[in-house]
Amino acid sequence: MIEWKAGRVAANGISLEYHRTGGNRPPILLAHGATDRGLCWIRLAKALEKEYELIMVDARGHGKSDAPAAGYSSIDHAADLAGVIRALGLEKPAVIGHSMGAASAAQLAVAHPDLIACAILEDPPWREATGDELPSEREERMAEWGRNIRKQRSQTLQEVMAGRSHP
């Protein structure tokens, strides 16, 4: 295994934790799902590290990255990823995202197509666009999601699991 490096980067007004395999190889930026952190990609990184440089970022509110009170939309996450790409000087990385990370990668591709080579979306959280949800309702849903993530970060495993109980 190649020796990986950990670090922090200032991006989009917050500090994000990342791990990278290093080396002068084509970069792949990995964006995790809502209940994970960057190191969830370890098995993939180990499989690809000889051919690619893998960058595994803890999204805002996850792992060791900052958890601001607001800013948990896919637009915010995409801006964070754009900041990571710029701060680390990555040259047109491929971006692979799972679930929440897939939504972030898709938004990054829309907002900053010049920064990335491609976006690979695994299990993106798409919803049928019915037009029934007002922008203010979506924003409140995203804010509630962010509050739940911050709450779970302060709970024990037993408290988190107790909250998932069903009758």
Protein backbone atom coordinates (compact mmCIF):
# COMPACT_ATOMS: atom_id res chain seq x y z
CA MET A 1 0.00 0.00 0.00
CA ILE A 2 1.20 3.48 -0.88
CA GLU A 3 1.57 5.81 2.11
CA TRP A 4 -1.49 8.05 2.21
CA LYS A 5 -1.46 11.65 3.37
CA ALA A 6 -4.09 13.40 5.49
CA GLY A 7 -4.66 17.11 5.54
CA ARG A 8 -7.09 19.98 5.73
CA VAL A 9 -8.01 22.50 3.09
CA ALA A 10 -9.91 25.79 3.26
CA ALA A 11 -12.78 25.63 0.78
CA ASN A 12 -15.98 27.65 0.46
CA GLY A 13 -15.47 29.33 3.84
CA ILE A 14 -14.92 26.15 5.88
CA SER A 15 -12.14 23.66 6.63
CA LEU A 16 -12.43 20.20 5.09
CA GLU A 17 -10.46 17.08 6.04
CA TYR A 18 -9.12 14.87 3.25
CA HIS A 19 -6.95 11.83 2.66
CA ARG A 20 -5.04 11.26 -0.56
CA THR A 21 -2.93 8.50 -1.98
CA GLY A 22 -0.50 10.93 -3.59
CA GLY A 23 1.63 10.43 -6.65
CA ASN A 24 1.74 11.82 -10.14
CA ARG A 25 -1.21 9.89 -11.53
CA PRO A 26 -4.62 10.92 -12.91
CA PRO A 27 -6.70 12.23 -9.98
CA ILE A 28 -10.04 10.88 -8.82
CA LEU A 29 -11.99 12.91 -6.24
CA LEU A 30 -14.34 10.75 -4.16
CA ALA A 31 -17.52 12.17 -2.58
CA HIS A 32 -19.26 10.01 0.04
CA GLY A 33 -22.91 9.54 1.02
CA ALA A 34 -24.87 11.21 3.82
CA THR A 35 -24.04 8.74 6.59
CA ASP A 36 -20.35 8.32 5.80
CA ARG A 37 -17.01 10.09 5.55
CA GLY A 38 -14.17 10.16 3.06
CA LEU A 39 -12.46 7.04 4.34
CA CYS A 40 -15.50 4.93 3.38
CA TRP A 41 -13.70 4.70 0.01
CA ILE A 42 -10.68 2.78 1.40
CA ARG A 43 -11.34 -0.46 -0.52
CA LEU A 44 -11.73 1.38 -3.82
CA ALA A 45 -8.67 3.52 -3.09
CA LYS A 46 -6.56 0.44 -2.35
CA ALA A 47 -7.70 -1.16 -5.60
CA LEU A 48 -6.92 1.91 -7.72
CA GLU A 49 -4.01 3.64 -5.95
CA LYS A 50 -1.30 2.26 -8.27
CA GLU A 51 -2.96 3.76 -11.34
CA TYR A 52 -4.73 6.84 -9.93
CA GLU A 53 -4.33 9.43 -7.22
CA LEU A 54 -7.39 9.14 -4.98
CA ILE A 55 -8.61 12.09 -2.91
CA MET A 56 -11.18 11.19 -0.24
CA VAL A 57 -12.84 14.25 1.31
CA ASP A 58 -14.97 14.43 4.46
CA ALA A 59 -17.98 16.51 3.38
CA ARG A 60 -19.09 19.42 5.56
CA GLY A 61 -20.69 18.12 8.73
CA HIS A 62 -19.01 14.72 8.33
CA GLY A 63 -15.85 13.10 9.66
CA LYS A 64 -13.34 15.71 10.78
CA SER A 65 -14.56 18.51 8.51
CA ASP A 66 -16.22 21.64 9.86
CA ALA A 67 -19.95 21.43 10.60
CA PRO A 68 -21.39 24.90 9.99
CA ALA A 69 -24.93 25.73 11.14
CA ALA A 70 -26.17 26.11 7.56
CA GLY A 71 -25.19 25.28 4.00
CA TYR A 72 -26.03 21.63 3.40
CA SER A 73 -27.52 21.77 -0.09
CA SER A 74 -25.94 20.03 -3.07
CA ILE A 75 -24.98 23.52 -4.29
CA ASP A 76 -22.97 24.08 -1.08
CA HIS A 77 -21.36 20.64 -1.29
CA ALA A 78 -20.46 21.22 -4.95
CA ALA A 79 -18.87 24.56 -4.07
CA ASP A 80 -16.88 22.73 -1.37
CA LEU A 81 -15.63 20.19 -3.93
CA ALA A 82 -14.72 22.98 -6.36
CA GLY A 83 -12.74 24.61 -3.55
CA VAL A 84 -10.91 21.35 -2.82
CA ILE A 85 -10.00 20.94 -6.50
CA ARG A 86 -8.62 24.48 -6.65
CA ALA A 87 -6.85 24.38 -3.27
CA LEU A 88 -5.11 21.08 -4.02
CA GLY A 89 -4.31 22.11 -7.60
CA LEU A 90 -6.00 19.04 -9.07
CA GLU A 91 -5.91 18.94 -12.86
CA LYS A 92 -9.38 17.97 -14.13
CA PRO A 93 -10.08 15.08 -11.77
CA ALA A 94 -12.73 12.47 -12.38
CA VAL A 95 -15.31 12.79 -9.61
CA ILE A 96 -17.09 9.74 -8.22
CA GLY A 97 -19.99 10.35 -5.86
CA HIS A 98 -22.25 8.02 -3.92
CA SER A 99 -25.77 9.07 -2.85
CA MET A 100 -25.38 12.57 -1.34
CA GLY A 101 -21.93 12.68 -2.94
CA ALA A 102 -23.50 11.83 -6.30
CA ALA A 103 -25.83 14.83 -5.98
CA SER A 104 -22.79 16.97 -5.12
CA ALA A 105 -20.82 15.59 -8.09
CA ALA A 106 -23.74 16.22 -10.45
CA GLN A 107 -24.11 19.79 -9.21
CA LEU A 108 -20.33 20.27 -9.55
CA ALA A 109 -20.52 19.09 -13.17
CA VAL A 110 -23.31 21.59 -13.87
CA ALA A 111 -21.75 24.55 -12.03
CA HIS A 112 -18.08 23.96 -12.89
CA PRO A 113 -17.76 21.71 -15.97
CA ASP A 114 -14.34 23.22 -16.66
CA LEU A 115 -12.92 21.86 -13.37
CA ILE A 116 -13.56 18.15 -13.89
CA ALA A 117 -12.96 15.46 -16.50
CA CYS A 118 -16.18 13.56 -15.73
CA ALA A 119 -18.68 12.75 -13.00
CA ILE A 120 -19.62 9.19 -12.10
CA LEU A 121 -22.83 9.00 -10.04
CA GLU A 122 -23.49 5.90 -7.94
CA ASP A 123 -26.98 5.69 -6.42
CA PRO A 124 -27.84 9.39 -6.83
CA PRO A 125 -30.74 10.59 -4.66
CA TRP A 126 -32.90 11.82 -7.50
CA ARG A 127 -36.53 12.51 -6.87
CA GLU A 128 -39.28 12.80 -9.37
CA ALA A 129 -39.67 16.47 -10.27
CA THR A 130 -43.35 17.00 -9.57
CA GLY A 131 -43.14 20.74 -9.04
CA ASP A 132 -45.09 20.33 -5.79
CA GLU A 133 -42.23 21.39 -3.51
CA LEU A 134 -41.63 25.11 -3.16
CA PRO A 135 -38.02 26.34 -2.99
CA SER A 136 -38.61 27.41 0.63
CA GLU A 137 -39.87 23.91 1.48
CA ARG A 138 -36.81 22.32 -0.11
CA GLU A 139 -34.52 24.71 1.75
CA GLU A 140 -36.24 23.83 5.05
CA ARG A 141 -35.92 20.11 4.28
CA MET A 142 -32.20 20.55 3.63
CA ALA A 143 -31.79 22.64 6.81
CA GLU A 144 -33.53 19.92 8.83
CA TRP A 145 -31.23 17.33 7.28
CA GLY A 146 -28.20 19.40 8.32
CA ARG A 147 -29.55 19.75 11.88
CA ASN A 148 -30.03 15.98 12.07
CA ILE A 149 -26.46 15.33 10.94
CA ARG A 150 -25.06 17.72 13.56
CA LYS A 151 -27.26 16.12 16.25
CA GLN A 152 -26.11 12.61 15.33
CA ARG A 153 -22.46 13.65 15.52
CA SER A 154 -22.91 14.39 19.24
CA GLN A 155 -24.77 11.17 20.06
CA THR A 156 -23.51 7.78 21.15
CA LEU A 157 -24.12 4.80 18.86
CA GLN A 158 -26.85 3.60 21.22
CA GLU A 159 -28.64 6.99 21.04
CA VAL A 160 -28.46 7.04 17.24
CA MET A 161 -29.78 3.50 16.96
CA ALA A 162 -32.57 4.17 19.49
CA GLY A 163 -33.76 7.00 17.26
CA ARG A 164 -34.09 4.54 14.37
CA SER A 165 -36.44 2.20 16.24
CA HIS A 166 -39.72 1.41 14.58
CA PRO A 167 -42.90 0.19 16.31
